[in-house]
Amino acid sequence: MGYLESRSGDIRFAVRGIEKKFGSTKANQDISFSVAQGEIMGLLGANGAGKSTLIKIVCGVVTPDSGEATLDRAAIDLANYNPQVARKLGIRLVHQELSLCTNLSVSENFFLEMPDFGKNPLATKQTFSPIAKAAIENIFPDTEISPSTIVGDLSLAQQQMVEIARAAIDPELRLLILDEPTSSLDGPRAEQLHQYLKKISDTGVSVVFISHKIRDVLSLVDTVTVMESGKIVWSGATGDTNEEKIFSQMGGRSHDLRKTLDGDRRGSHGQVLFEFDTRDPVNATGNTIQLRAGEVVGLAGLEGQGQREALRNLLFDSKTSAFVSGDRRRDGIFPINSVIQNATVSAIAEMGLEVCYPEKKVGSKVLKWSDRVGLSKERLNDNILDLSGGNQQKALMVRALCTNQPVLLLDDPTRGVDSSVKREIYNVLQDIAESGRLVVWNSSEDDEFEQCDKVLVFSGGVIIKELDNTNFSKEAIIHASFSGVDSHLKTKKGKHQNIQFLDFVAPAIMLALFILAAWFNPMVVKYIGLDLILAGAVPLVFATLAQTFIIGGSQIDLGIGPFMALISVVSATFLVDAPFLGVLILCALLLTYASTSLLVVIGKVPSIIATLGLSFIWIGIGYIIQPIPGGSAPSWITSLIYFQFPIVPIPVVLILSVTAIAVLVNRSTLGTILRGFGNNPSSLKDGGWGPVKFQFFRWLSAGIFAVVGGILITGIYTASDINAGGSLTLLSVTAFVMGGGMLSGGIIRPVGAVCAAISLTLINLVLGQLNLDTDFTPMVQGSLLLTILLVRTIATRRA
């Protein structure tokens, strides 16, 4: 299609001749379009039509093979175009697959989107909390989303609100692109967004609105552009088209999405699989509710009124259920696996471990259901992330349908799926129900409940109304939703808030061990006692803090102990005999350690492998420098270690100082970025944050802690031994976990980690006071770790 001139001639953004291939697949073919200043354009197309590739090109995430682009008629250099440049030009994208970091607070996520506002690297919360609160309230009034709330504690709808608000707040905004922005929003919230978009378009901001809800799009946009098979097949004013025409242009066929259920209600005589009697706290209807085999049961109500919780409770209470999540990224797909591996995992689990070549045994089922939901068999061996969001959802549907489970639980399964695929999914669900299986379906689209035999309306976390196909209507659902009890979910504490007490577990254990040791010997808490005991804890504290920043990035360092021991060897030899050369060697070792990040990020070598190999190198270099234990500590290190600091001994000062530094780094803008990479690296990369640069900073920060700790080992023991760091590696990992950090990355607690490191040191002392052999120390340390993990698991599940 040719280049489309704006009717007003005042073009805000335009592309011409955009082409992009992925292998043999032509994702975009000769794409040309323009968006006028203040125009709201609807970009429509079926899954796989090329919309996602196109908007990634517009936002600098993907570089096109050819083509050109202009902003306010000024050419954009697409060869050097990236998300950071797009941000500076005022082009923002609201992602369909949410790009938030769920381990960070709402205000910290705002910082990641608009870092130029943060002038003080230590005042992220103070700077961005008012910005976040005002931005969210401006678009979605009365959401009660606190800027300090951890994003993972928010509902999917609330996360979508945050995603929208942090992109739309940019004062330099010129082009806002929204990809399925209402997929998790209920009607009132979607309307609030529509009104906001109309308001900013009146100020001159251009909007590209992508959605599969064609009816909603037509009620909002000024113009429509339709894509099919990587091409633009139609573009024009909203008044020149309608829902039927658009559906046809997208490659679909005209149809009525409503499934009419005549006669006796299907499933009314089927086996009762779930029952909510009048005593059940979730049932506020006053009548017993039964879910039977052969029914399609909808869960309705305003967003966040308990539908998802009820669905998951059914999943946990039943061992005969298959589940399809609408939140693909969090609890749906396995990102490193192929489509067929994602699709077959549940069916394989049913077979058991004794089955050989399980994928082949369920291959026919995969092909059957893939064809039914419109998932191309040519894509089955592709990585799941290579598919569009809608096609990923099809793979999850296939996964559930390939099982023999009598219950199918669906959590908004058509979120981000185009109309033609929705039709196929509706037909599949009807067939599934007619075959005698129960389908329980939570949906954010009230129109979809027309596919159900009955609907349970939720409000305030309970079922307040049961509607069947004799008294069902969209109006009845809305009336019941708004007439229900006040939602207690608004004041429900988030998971992280409910388990805050776990942050005090490691300090409490440390305090208890100190009290126990002091009960045996009061000198433990005197100046000389603290000096002797905590001096032995200093190396582990530094190793733990170094490990903390590495594990915070979903990585691990199996060579931290040998590296610190090598630093100690260099300190006991070169720093004594040739100080200048010793300093150069230490700097070279620090740079080499930080360069591990290049192996991990660029070389894609798993950190566990890279650091295991490096650990042997560190030990080998140590033996070359110093074949046997020996050497001596430089006088200035000895003077520092044995300095008589008033009130508290120097080890206490060292531990408190290094802990404070770690806390400041963690709370700084750098720490926020590093924690973000530990949780959602792909989103930070797409947002313009350089993974190579910041992973280097991660390993450099850890290396500084390790180098200082290695130097202090020399001062504490007045000599060096390359084998002295052998226990530090595993103990540092243990302390990190005991302190409340997550091995999956993104969540670190420096204070807890330090307290745990001290506790692991105190265990040896207490065992000695109990006249127990120190050989019991590892067993006690391991038992303590497992106990803490058990308590954390129980607390998290109850939260």
Short mmCIF file of N, CA and C in Angstrom, two decimals, residues 102 149-155 158-159 330 493-498:
data_model
loop_
_atom_site.label_atom_id
_atom_site.label_comp_id
_atom_site.label_asym_id
_atom_site.label_seq_id
_atom_site.Cartn_x
_atom_site.Cartn_y
_atom_site.Cartn_z
N THR A 102 8.56 -7.02 38.70
CA THR A 102 7.63 -7.33 39.78
C THR A 102 8.29 -7.32 41.16
N THR A 149 4.15 0.14 46.99
CA THR A 149 3.75 -1.26 46.86
C THR A 149 4.65 -1.99 45.87
N ILE A 150 5.06 -3.20 46.25
CA ILE A 150 5.80 -4.04 45.32
C ILE A 150 4.87 -4.47 44.19
N VAL A 151 5.31 -4.31 42.96
CA VAL A 151 4.44 -4.55 41.81
C VAL A 151 3.90 -5.97 41.79
N GLY A 152 4.70 -6.93 42.25
CA GLY A 152 4.24 -8.32 42.29
C GLY A 152 3.05 -8.54 43.19
N ASP A 153 2.77 -7.58 44.10
CA ASP A 153 1.62 -7.69 44.98
C ASP A 153 0.35 -7.13 44.36
N LEU A 154 0.47 -6.48 43.21
CA LEU A 154 -0.69 -5.91 42.54
C LEU A 154 -1.39 -6.95 41.68
N SER A 155 -2.67 -6.74 41.45
CA SER A 155 -3.39 -7.59 40.51
C SER A 155 -2.90 -7.29 39.10
N GLN A 158 -4.12 -3.94 37.95
CA GLN A 158 -3.39 -2.83 38.55
C GLN A 158 -2.01 -2.69 37.92
N GLN A 159 -1.37 -3.81 37.62
CA GLN A 159 -0.08 -3.73 36.94
C GLN A 159 -0.22 -3.08 35.57
N ARG A 330 4.15 -14.75 33.73
CA ARG A 330 4.38 -15.09 35.13
C ARG A 330 4.15 -16.56 35.43
N LYS A 493 -3.65 -6.87 52.26
CA LYS A 493 -2.21 -6.64 52.20
C LYS A 493 -1.58 -7.51 51.14
N GLY A 494 -0.57 -6.98 50.51
CA GLY A 494 0.15 -7.73 49.50
C GLY A 494 1.00 -8.81 50.14
N LYS A 495 1.43 -9.74 49.30
CA LYS A 495 2.23 -10.86 49.79
C LYS A 495 3.49 -10.39 50.48
N HIS A 496 4.18 -9.40 49.89
CA HIS A 496 5.41 -8.93 50.49
C HIS A 496 5.15 -8.27 51.83
N GLN A 497 4.00 -7.57 51.97
CA GLN A 497 3.68 -6.94 53.23
C GLN A 497 3.36 -7.99 54.28
N ASN A 498 2.68 -9.05 53.88
CA ASN A 498 2.29 -10.08 54.84
C ASN A 498 3.47 -10.88 55.37
#
